[in-house]
Coordinates of C-alpha atoms in Angstrom, one line a residue:
M6 CA 99.3 -31.6 89.7
K7 CA 96.6 -32.6 88.0
R8 CA 94.2 -34.6 90.3
L9 CA 90.6 -36.2 89.6
I10 CA 87.9 -35.9 91.4
T11 CA 84.5 -38.6 91.3
M12 CA 81.7 -36.0 90.1
S13 CA 78.9 -35.8 92.2
T14 CA 75.0 -36.8 91.8
G15 CA 74.0 -33.2 91.0
K16 CA 77.3 -33.3 88.1
T17 CA 75.7 -36.4 86.9
L18 CA 72.2 -35.6 86.5
L19 CA 74.5 -32.4 84.3
A20 CA 75.9 -36.0 82.3
L21 CA 72.6 -37.8 81.7
A22 CA 71.0 -34.1 80.6
L23 CA 73.5 -33.8 77.8
S24 CA 73.8 -36.8 77.2
A25 CA 70.3 -35.9 75.1
L26 CA 71.7 -33.4 72.3
L27 CA 72.0 -36.7 70.3
P28 CA 70.3 -40.0 70.1
A29 CA 72.4 -42.4 72.5
G30 CA 73.0 -45.0 69.9
A31 CA 75.3 -41.7 67.9
A32 CA 78.4 -42.8 67.1
F33 CA 81.4 -41.3 64.7
A34 CA 83.7 -44.0 62.9
A35 CA 87.4 -43.1 63.0
N36 CA 87.9 -41.6 59.7
T37 CA 90.6 -38.1 58.9
D38 CA 86.8 -35.6 60.1
T39 CA 87.2 -37.8 64.1
I40 CA 89.7 -38.2 66.0
I41 CA 89.7 -40.2 69.5
Y42 CA 90.8 -39.6 72.7
C43 CA 91.4 -42.1 75.1
S44 CA 90.8 -40.0 78.2
E45 CA 92.5 -41.2 81.7
A46 CA 88.9 -40.4 83.5
S47 CA 85.0 -38.3 83.1
P48 CA 86.0 -34.0 83.9
E49 CA 84.5 -33.4 87.7
S50 CA 82.7 -30.0 85.3
F51 CA 83.8 -28.0 82.1
N52 CA 84.3 -24.6 84.3
P53 CA 88.6 -25.3 84.9
Q54 CA 88.0 -22.7 87.7
I55 CA 86.4 -24.9 89.9
A56 CA 87.8 -27.6 88.4
S57 CA 91.3 -29.3 89.9
S58 CA 92.1 -32.5 87.4
G59 CA 94.1 -33.4 84.7
P60 CA 91.1 -35.4 83.0
S61 CA 88.9 -32.3 83.5
F62 CA 91.4 -29.3 82.2
V63 CA 91.6 -31.7 79.1
A64 CA 88.6 -31.3 78.7
S65 CA 87.3 -28.3 79.3
S66 CA 90.1 -25.4 79.6
Q67 CA 92.3 -27.0 76.6
V68 CA 89.3 -27.7 74.4
L69 CA 86.5 -24.8 75.0
Y70 CA 88.5 -22.0 76.4
N71 CA 91.8 -19.8 76.0
R72 CA 93.3 -17.8 77.8
L73 CA 94.5 -14.5 78.1
I74 CA 98.2 -15.9 77.6
N75 CA 99.9 -19.2 76.8
F76 CA 103.1 -20.1 76.8
D77 CA 105.8 -20.0 74.1
P78 CA 106.1 -24.7 73.7
V79 CA 109.9 -24.3 73.8
K80 CA 110.8 -21.6 76.4
N81 CA 107.4 -22.2 78.0
T82 CA 107.2 -18.6 78.3
P83 CA 104.1 -16.3 78.6
V84 CA 102.5 -15.3 74.4
P85 CA 100.0 -13.5 73.8
S86 CA 96.6 -15.2 73.8
L87 CA 93.6 -13.2 74.3
A88 CA 95.9 -10.7 74.9
T89 CA 98.1 -10.0 72.1
D90 CA 99.8 -7.3 74.9
W91 CA 101.0 -6.2 78.1
T92 CA 102.5 -3.6 80.0
I93 CA 104.2 -3.7 83.2
S94 CA 104.3 -0.9 85.5
P95 CA 108.3 0.3 86.4
D96 CA 106.9 -0.8 91.0
G97 CA 105.9 -3.7 89.2
K98 CA 102.0 -3.5 90.5
T99 CA 99.8 -2.6 88.4
Y100 CA 99.5 -4.7 84.9
T101 CA 97.4 -3.5 82.2
F102 CA 96.4 -5.9 78.7
T103 CA 96.1 -5.2 75.4
L104 CA 93.2 -7.8 74.6
R105 CA 92.1 -9.5 71.0
Q106 CA 89.6 -8.2 68.5
G107 CA 86.8 -10.1 66.6
V108 CA 86.8 -13.1 68.9
K109 CA 83.7 -14.7 69.3
F110 CA 82.6 -16.9 72.0
N111 CA 80.8 -19.9 71.2
S112 CA 76.3 -20.5 71.5
N113 CA 74.5 -23.7 72.7
K114 CA 70.5 -23.9 73.3
F115 CA 69.9 -21.6 75.9
F116 CA 72.6 -18.9 74.9
K117 CA 73.9 -17.1 71.6
P118 CA 76.4 -13.8 71.4
T119 CA 75.2 -10.7 70.7
R120 CA 79.3 -9.6 71.0
D121 CA 82.8 -10.2 70.3
F122 CA 85.2 -10.7 73.8
N123 CA 85.6 -7.7 75.4
A124 CA 87.0 -6.8 79.3
D125 CA 83.0 -7.7 80.5
D126 CA 85.0 -11.3 80.1
V127 CA 88.2 -10.7 82.5
I128 CA 86.1 -8.9 85.0
F129 CA 83.9 -11.8 85.0
S130 CA 86.4 -14.6 85.3
V131 CA 88.0 -12.7 88.0
L132 CA 85.9 -11.3 90.8
R133 CA 83.9 -14.9 90.1
Q134 CA 86.9 -16.6 92.1
K135 CA 88.1 -13.1 94.0
D136 CA 85.0 -11.6 95.2
A137 CA 83.8 -13.3 97.9
D138 CA 80.5 -11.4 97.1
H139 CA 80.3 -12.2 93.6
P140 CA 76.7 -13.3 92.5
Y141 CA 78.5 -17.3 90.9
H142 CA 81.4 -16.8 93.9
N143 CA 79.1 -19.6 95.0
V144 CA 77.0 -21.7 92.0
S145 CA 77.9 -24.3 91.5
Q146 CA 79.4 -24.7 95.5
G147 CA 82.3 -23.2 93.7
S148 CA 85.7 -23.7 95.3
Y149 CA 88.7 -22.0 93.4
E150 CA 91.3 -24.1 94.8
Y151 CA 94.4 -23.4 91.9
F152 CA 92.8 -19.5 92.2
N153 CA 93.4 -19.4 95.5
D154 CA 96.7 -21.9 95.8
V155 CA 98.8 -19.6 93.9
G156 CA 97.6 -16.8 96.4
L157 CA 95.4 -14.2 93.8
D158 CA 92.7 -13.6 96.4
K159 CA 94.9 -11.8 98.5
L160 CA 97.6 -10.0 95.3
I161 CA 94.4 -8.8 93.6
K162 CA 93.7 -5.2 95.1
E163 CA 92.1 -4.5 91.7
V164 CA 91.4 -5.2 88.6
K165 CA 89.1 -2.9 86.3
K166 CA 87.9 -1.9 83.4
V167 CA 90.0 0.8 81.2
D168 CA 88.0 0.3 77.2
D169 CA 86.3 -2.1 75.8
Y170 CA 89.7 -4.1 74.9
H171 CA 92.1 -2.9 78.2
V172 CA 91.9 -4.4 81.6
Q173 CA 94.2 -3.5 84.2
F174 CA 95.0 -5.4 87.3
V175 CA 96.2 -3.6 90.5
L176 CA 98.2 -5.8 93.0
N177 CA 99.1 -5.3 96.9
E178 CA 102.7 -6.1 96.3
P179 CA 104.8 -6.8 93.1
N180 CA 104.9 -10.7 91.9
A181 CA 107.1 -12.2 89.5
A182 CA 105.0 -15.0 89.2
F183 CA 101.7 -13.2 88.8
L184 CA 101.9 -13.3 84.7
A185 CA 102.7 -16.6 84.4
D186 CA 99.4 -16.9 86.1
W187 CA 97.2 -15.7 84.0
G188 CA 98.9 -18.6 81.3
M189 CA 97.1 -21.4 83.7
D190 CA 93.7 -23.5 83.1
F191 CA 91.8 -21.8 86.2
A192 CA 92.2 -18.4 83.7
S193 CA 90.1 -19.7 81.3
I194 CA 87.6 -16.5 80.4
L195 CA 84.3 -17.2 80.6
S196 CA 81.5 -15.3 79.2
A197 CA 79.8 -12.6 81.2
E198 CA 77.2 -11.9 78.4
Y199 CA 76.5 -15.9 79.5
A200 CA 76.6 -16.1 82.7
D201 CA 74.2 -12.3 82.9
A202 CA 71.4 -14.1 80.9
M203 CA 71.8 -17.6 82.6
L204 CA 71.4 -15.4 85.9
K205 CA 68.7 -13.4 84.9
K206 CA 67.0 -17.0 84.1
G207 CA 67.1 -18.5 86.9
T208 CA 69.9 -21.3 85.6
P209 CA 73.0 -19.7 86.3
E210 CA 75.3 -23.7 87.0
N211 CA 74.4 -23.7 82.9
V212 CA 77.9 -21.9 83.0
D213 CA 79.3 -24.0 84.8
N214 CA 77.6 -27.3 82.9
W215 CA 76.6 -26.4 78.8
P216 CA 79.8 -24.6 78.8
V217 CA 80.3 -21.2 76.4
G218 CA 83.7 -20.7 74.9
T219 CA 86.0 -19.3 72.8
G220 CA 88.4 -22.0 72.3
P221 CA 89.1 -24.7 69.4
Y222 CA 86.0 -26.5 70.0
V223 CA 82.2 -26.7 71.1
L224 CA 80.5 -29.3 73.2
Q225 CA 78.9 -31.4 71.1
H226 CA 77.2 -34.2 73.6
Y227 CA 78.3 -35.6 77.0
K228 CA 77.6 -39.4 78.3
Q229 CA 79.6 -39.5 82.0
D230 CA 82.1 -42.1 82.2
S231 CA 81.4 -42.6 78.5
Q232 CA 81.7 -40.7 76.4
I233 CA 82.5 -36.8 75.4
R234 CA 81.6 -35.5 71.0
Y235 CA 82.9 -31.9 71.1
L236 CA 82.7 -29.7 67.2
A237 CA 85.1 -27.7 65.0
N238 CA 84.1 -24.0 65.9
P239 CA 83.7 -22.5 62.5
N240 CA 84.5 -19.4 64.1
Y241 CA 87.8 -19.7 65.8
W242 CA 90.3 -16.7 66.1
D243 CA 93.7 -18.3 66.0
G244 CA 92.7 -20.2 62.3
E245 CA 90.8 -23.1 60.9
V246 CA 89.6 -26.3 63.2
P247 CA 91.3 -29.8 60.8
T248 CA 89.2 -31.5 62.4
R249 CA 85.8 -32.1 62.8
H250 CA 85.0 -34.6 65.4
L251 CA 87.0 -35.1 68.6
I252 CA 85.6 -37.6 69.9
F253 CA 86.8 -38.1 74.1
S254 CA 86.3 -42.0 75.0
I255 CA 86.6 -42.4 78.5
T256 CA 88.5 -45.2 79.1
P257 CA 91.0 -45.1 83.2
N258 CA 92.3 -48.9 82.3
A259 CA 95.8 -48.0 80.6
Q260 CA 95.9 -51.6 79.3
T261 CA 92.4 -51.2 77.6
R262 CA 94.1 -47.7 76.5
L263 CA 96.7 -49.6 75.0
A264 CA 94.1 -52.1 73.5
K265 CA 92.1 -49.5 71.9
L266 CA 94.7 -47.4 70.6
Q267 CA 96.6 -51.4 68.7
T268 CA 92.6 -51.5 67.2
N269 CA 92.3 -47.9 66.1
E270 CA 88.8 -47.4 68.4
C271 CA 91.6 -44.2 69.3
Q272 CA 94.4 -42.8 67.7
I273 CA 95.5 -40.6 71.1
I274 CA 96.4 -41.9 74.8
P275 CA 97.5 -40.7 77.5
A276 CA 100.3 -41.2 79.8
P277 CA 101.6 -44.8 78.4
S278 CA 102.7 -46.9 81.0
P279 CA 106.2 -47.2 81.3
V280 CA 106.3 -51.2 80.6
Q281 CA 104.0 -50.1 77.4
F282 CA 106.6 -48.3 75.9
D283 CA 108.5 -51.2 74.3
E284 CA 105.7 -52.6 72.8
I285 CA 104.5 -49.4 71.4
K286 CA 107.5 -49.3 68.9
K287 CA 107.8 -52.1 67.8
N288 CA 103.5 -51.8 66.2
N289 CA 104.7 -49.5 63.3
A290 CA 101.3 -47.9 63.2
L291 CA 102.4 -46.2 66.6
T292 CA 104.7 -43.6 67.7
L293 CA 105.5 -42.7 70.9
H294 CA 106.1 -39.4 71.7
S295 CA 108.1 -38.3 75.5
V296 CA 108.1 -34.2 76.3
D297 CA 110.3 -32.9 79.1
A298 CA 108.2 -32.0 81.2
L299 CA 108.7 -30.0 84.3
N300 CA 107.6 -31.4 87.8
V301 CA 109.0 -33.6 90.6
G302 CA 106.9 -36.8 93.1
Y303 CA 107.7 -36.8 96.4
L304 CA 106.9 -38.3 99.6
A305 CA 106.0 -35.7 101.9
F306 CA 106.6 -35.5 105.6
N307 CA 104.0 -34.6 107.8
T308 CA 105.9 -32.5 109.7
E309 CA 103.3 -31.4 112.4
K310 CA 102.7 -35.3 113.6
K311 CA 105.1 -36.6 115.9
P312 CA 108.0 -38.0 115.0
F313 CA 108.5 -36.0 111.4
D314 CA 108.7 -32.6 113.6
N315 CA 112.3 -34.3 114.3
V316 CA 114.7 -32.8 111.5
L317 CA 117.1 -36.3 112.8
V318 CA 113.8 -38.7 111.6
R319 CA 113.0 -36.9 108.1
Q320 CA 116.7 -36.7 107.4
A321 CA 117.3 -40.9 108.4
L322 CA 114.7 -41.8 106.5
N323 CA 116.2 -39.4 103.7
Y324 CA 119.5 -41.5 104.1
A325 CA 117.3 -44.9 104.3
T326 CA 115.4 -45.3 101.1
D327 CA 117.4 -45.8 97.6
K328 CA 115.6 -43.4 95.1
K329 CA 117.8 -44.7 92.4
A330 CA 116.8 -47.8 92.7
I331 CA 113.4 -47.1 92.7
I332 CA 114.3 -45.1 89.6
N333 CA 115.7 -48.3 88.0
A334 CA 113.0 -50.3 88.7
V335 CA 109.5 -48.3 88.5
F336 CA 110.2 -45.6 85.8
L337 CA 112.2 -48.2 83.0
G338 CA 114.1 -44.0 81.3
S339 CA 110.8 -42.5 82.2
G340 CA 112.4 -40.3 84.9
T341 CA 115.3 -39.2 86.8
V342 CA 116.8 -38.5 90.2
A343 CA 115.2 -35.3 92.0
K344 CA 116.9 -33.7 94.7
S345 CA 115.1 -30.5 94.3
P346 CA 111.5 -29.4 95.2
I347 CA 112.4 -27.0 91.0
P348 CA 112.9 -29.4 88.2
P349 CA 116.1 -28.9 87.0
N350 CA 115.2 -27.5 83.7
M351 CA 113.7 -24.5 85.6
M352 CA 114.6 -21.3 86.4
G353 CA 116.3 -21.4 89.6
F354 CA 117.3 -24.6 89.9
N355 CA 120.1 -25.7 92.5
N356 CA 122.8 -27.4 90.9
N357 CA 124.7 -27.6 93.1
L358 CA 122.4 -28.9 95.4
K359 CA 123.6 -31.8 97.9
D360 CA 121.5 -34.9 98.2
Y361 CA 121.1 -38.2 99.9
D362 CA 122.8 -41.0 99.8
Y363 CA 121.4 -44.7 99.8
D364 CA 123.3 -45.6 103.8
P365 CA 121.2 -47.3 105.6
Q366 CA 123.4 -47.0 108.4
K367 CA 123.3 -42.9 108.6
A368 CA 120.0 -43.3 108.7
K369 CA 120.2 -45.3 112.0
D370 CA 122.4 -43.6 113.4
L371 CA 120.7 -40.5 112.9
L372 CA 117.0 -42.8 114.3
K373 CA 119.5 -43.4 117.3
Q374 CA 120.4 -39.4 118.0
A375 CA 116.3 -38.9 117.9
G376 CA 115.8 -41.5 120.6
L377 CA 114.4 -43.8 117.9
E378 CA 116.9 -46.6 118.0
K379 CA 114.4 -49.1 117.9
G380 CA 112.0 -48.0 115.9
F381 CA 108.5 -46.8 115.5
E382 CA 105.5 -47.9 113.7
A383 CA 103.6 -45.0 110.8
T384 CA 101.5 -44.7 107.3
L385 CA 102.4 -44.9 103.9
W386 CA 99.9 -42.7 101.7
S387 CA 100.2 -44.6 98.3
M388 CA 98.7 -42.7 95.5
P389 CA 96.1 -44.4 93.8
V390 CA 96.4 -42.7 90.4
Q391 CA 98.9 -43.1 87.5
R392 CA 101.1 -39.8 86.8
P393 CA 104.0 -38.9 84.5
Y394 CA 106.3 -38.7 88.0
N395 CA 104.6 -41.3 89.9
P396 CA 104.1 -44.1 87.0
N397 CA 103.7 -46.7 90.2
S398 CA 102.6 -45.4 93.3
R399 CA 101.7 -48.8 95.2
R400 CA 105.3 -50.1 93.7
I401 CA 107.0 -47.0 94.8
A402 CA 105.9 -47.0 98.7
E403 CA 106.4 -51.3 98.3
M404 CA 110.4 -50.7 97.9
I405 CA 109.9 -47.7 100.4
Q406 CA 108.5 -50.0 102.7
S407 CA 111.3 -52.1 102.4
D408 CA 113.8 -49.8 102.3
W409 CA 112.3 -48.9 105.5
A410 CA 111.8 -52.1 107.3
K411 CA 115.7 -51.9 107.2
V412 CA 116.5 -49.3 109.8
G413 CA 113.0 -50.8 112.3
V414 CA 111.0 -48.7 110.9
T415 CA 107.4 -49.8 110.0
A416 CA 105.8 -48.3 107.7
K417 CA 101.8 -49.7 106.6
I418 CA 101.0 -49.0 103.2
V419 CA 97.2 -47.4 102.5
S420 CA 95.4 -45.8 100.0
Y421 CA 91.7 -43.9 99.0
E422 CA 90.0 -43.4 96.1
W423 CA 91.9 -40.1 94.4
G424 CA 89.1 -38.0 96.0
E425 CA 89.2 -38.7 99.9
Y426 CA 93.1 -38.9 99.1
L427 CA 93.5 -35.5 98.3
S428 CA 91.2 -34.1 100.8
G429 CA 92.6 -35.7 103.7
M430 CA 96.1 -34.8 103.0
R431 CA 94.8 -31.2 102.7
K432 CA 93.5 -30.8 106.0
G433 CA 96.8 -33.6 107.3
E434 CA 95.7 -36.5 108.0
H435 CA 98.5 -38.8 107.0
D436 CA 101.8 -39.8 108.2
T437 CA 103.9 -39.8 104.8
A438 CA 102.5 -39.7 101.7
L439 CA 103.2 -40.5 97.7
F440 CA 102.3 -37.0 96.2
G441 CA 103.6 -34.9 93.1
W442 CA 103.5 -31.6 91.1
M443 CA 103.6 -31.1 87.5
S444 CA 103.9 -26.7 86.4
D445 CA 100.8 -24.9 85.4
N446 CA 103.2 -21.8 84.9
G447 CA 106.9 -22.2 84.3
D448 CA 107.8 -20.2 87.2
P449 CA 110.0 -21.8 89.9
D450 CA 106.9 -20.2 92.5
N451 CA 104.6 -22.5 91.4
F452 CA 107.0 -25.2 93.7
A453 CA 109.3 -22.9 95.1
D454 CA 106.4 -21.3 97.3
V455 CA 102.9 -23.2 96.3
L456 CA 104.3 -26.9 97.4
L457 CA 106.2 -25.2 101.1
G458 CA 105.5 -21.8 101.6
C459 CA 103.7 -20.7 104.8
N460 CA 100.3 -19.4 103.6
S461 CA 100.3 -23.0 102.0
I462 CA 99.4 -24.3 104.6
K463 CA 96.3 -23.0 105.0
T464 CA 95.5 -23.6 101.5
G465 CA 96.5 -27.5 101.9
S466 CA 99.0 -27.1 99.1
N467 CA 101.9 -28.0 101.5
A468 CA 101.4 -31.7 101.9
A469 CA 104.3 -31.2 104.4
R470 CA 102.9 -28.7 106.5
W471 CA 106.7 -26.9 106.8
C472 CA 107.0 -23.6 107.6
D473 CA 110.2 -22.7 108.0
K474 CA 110.8 -18.8 108.0
G475 CA 114.4 -18.3 106.5
Y476 CA 112.6 -20.6 103.9
D477 CA 110.0 -18.9 103.5
D478 CA 111.5 -15.3 103.6
L479 CA 113.5 -16.1 100.2
V480 CA 110.4 -17.5 98.8
Q481 CA 108.9 -14.1 99.0
K482 CA 111.1 -11.9 98.0
A483 CA 112.0 -14.0 95.1
K484 CA 108.0 -13.6 93.6
R485 CA 108.9 -9.5 94.4
V486 CA 112.1 -9.2 92.2
S487 CA 112.1 -9.2 88.7
K488 CA 115.5 -9.7 87.5
P489 CA 116.2 -13.3 86.8
E490 CA 119.3 -13.8 87.8
E491 CA 118.1 -12.3 91.2
R492 CA 114.9 -14.9 91.6
A493 CA 117.2 -17.5 90.5
Q494 CA 120.1 -17.1 93.3
L495 CA 116.9 -16.4 96.1
Y496 CA 115.8 -19.6 95.1
Q497 CA 119.1 -21.6 95.1
Q498 CA 119.3 -20.8 99.0
A499 CA 116.1 -21.7 99.8
Q500 CA 116.4 -25.4 98.4
D501 CA 119.7 -25.4 100.5
I502 CA 117.5 -24.8 103.7
F503 CA 115.2 -27.3 101.6
Y504 CA 118.0 -30.6 101.7
Q505 CA 118.9 -29.0 105.8
Q506 CA 115.5 -29.4 106.9
A507 CA 114.1 -32.5 104.4
P508 CA 110.6 -31.9 104.8
W509 CA 110.3 -34.1 102.0
I510 CA 112.0 -36.7 100.4
A511 CA 112.2 -35.9 96.8
L512 CA 111.8 -38.8 94.0
A513 CA 111.7 -38.2 90.7
N514 CA 111.6 -36.3 87.8
G515 CA 109.9 -37.7 84.9
K516 CA 108.8 -37.4 80.7
T517 CA 105.3 -36.6 79.9
F518 CA 104.4 -39.4 77.6
Y519 CA 101.9 -40.2 75.0
A520 CA 101.5 -42.4 72.1
T521 CA 99.4 -42.1 68.5
R522 CA 98.5 -44.1 66.2
S523 CA 101.1 -43.2 62.8
N524 CA 99.3 -41.1 61.0
V525 CA 98.9 -38.2 63.6
T526 CA 99.7 -34.6 63.1
G527 CA 99.9 -31.4 64.4
Y528 CA 98.4 -33.1 68.3
S529 CA 100.4 -31.6 71.0
V530 CA 101.3 -31.8 74.6
S531 CA 103.1 -28.8 76.5
L532 CA 102.9 -26.8 79.5
M533 CA 99.7 -25.9 78.9
G534 CA 98.7 -29.3 78.5
S535 CA 97.1 -31.1 74.8
D536 CA 96.0 -29.2 72.0
F537 CA 94.1 -31.0 69.3
S538 CA 93.4 -27.4 67.3
K539 CA 96.2 -28.1 65.0
A540 CA 96.0 -32.1 65.9
K541 CA 94.6 -34.2 61.9
L542 CA 94.7 -37.9 60.9
N543 CA 96.6 -39.0 57.1

């Protein structure tokens, strides 16, 4: 799930301050030393620990920072990054990471590092999020949604420095997804030395507003809703960055992004609409790229509200929804019908899982059994943003509305600004809501528990607000089992309960698309997001 929240007034002031770094009229023409990326939105923060949107992660964690691990782009398995190696104790409760030596932090006008990356930086990056008494915990209104959503606030018993290049995590219980969590955006490693310096100066918010990281680029200039400029990190530990200047041209409108790509005002654009694919393919100067993603789009029933607390109603609306028609009309070849909360190319997916056929008469029969033969009214929340798992939320909502009307259910479509949409859904204000999730770490727990676990009702990521003890026991047990085949069996059993209880209508698994000028090489999109470190123009 990649989320966008409007920047606050304080962050507007940040943008104005950052824009003073360079003359307002300064600009780079696109040349072999410069790549321009048409971003979907302004970042809400340059600290991925407190951010929650895809555009924020691309602009921060994926450009400015590194994490302890990375993911193999093909296998989606953990590989070394700032940690070169790790060991796990026989009881699965202690993880010891060996840290990479010789990694340098960048500097800014407030700070110049005096030492390389070491264990202190890992300890700071963890405890800021975990420890409510940490001096940085409440800086920038500290809200650590992802850290808490995956349960690390309760899972981690202790994190300690063994020596400068070894860090040890002690867990309260075994958790097979723990390693993968440290490749997620929120797990980016910040500089403890920088944090200490800013705390002494009385300006701790600079850590979030003027980033200092170890990544391939350094922030140079930012003007909110307009442009971000980066300069290649000359000391990048993973090799020379081939393109000196990286520019984000903030362009929310999909059609405008394509127009800029066509005129070479941008060389890379994310998330083209399926209706644009043919236009891109016909242009020899452009290339359309696709990536098999790990995601799911769905409609969540708020099971705490009547009549959605009744399983017969939820089953009825699954039968009433023509998912194949939605895929054909909206995705245009960019997605497939979903039937599970776990994507089909992920470990633990149940290949034998049943799905609900489109059967309006069956839907009517179930509604009659539920005492709702005359139907009912409900709101249907429609996302205001475009995602690979939902490229046109309004159109999908309208098709669902039409399908439900055929069985006597009147759905009123509503939508809100994205931040308000997310906030309202976390509070359970919706009747039904379109939503989705994109994998952050390649582990099925990131879907099965984060989206449907009982504890996730409290964090707000369980949009269905559904708690089934049988289901929850299975997914909690799956986290404590280390053998992949045993974990897979538990998730498969949990999916059978999901099918029977129908807290969602699982709608689609979508591919991730992006487009580039044909002379762009080295840029890639994977589970980790956007990698600009090898991108160049030929």
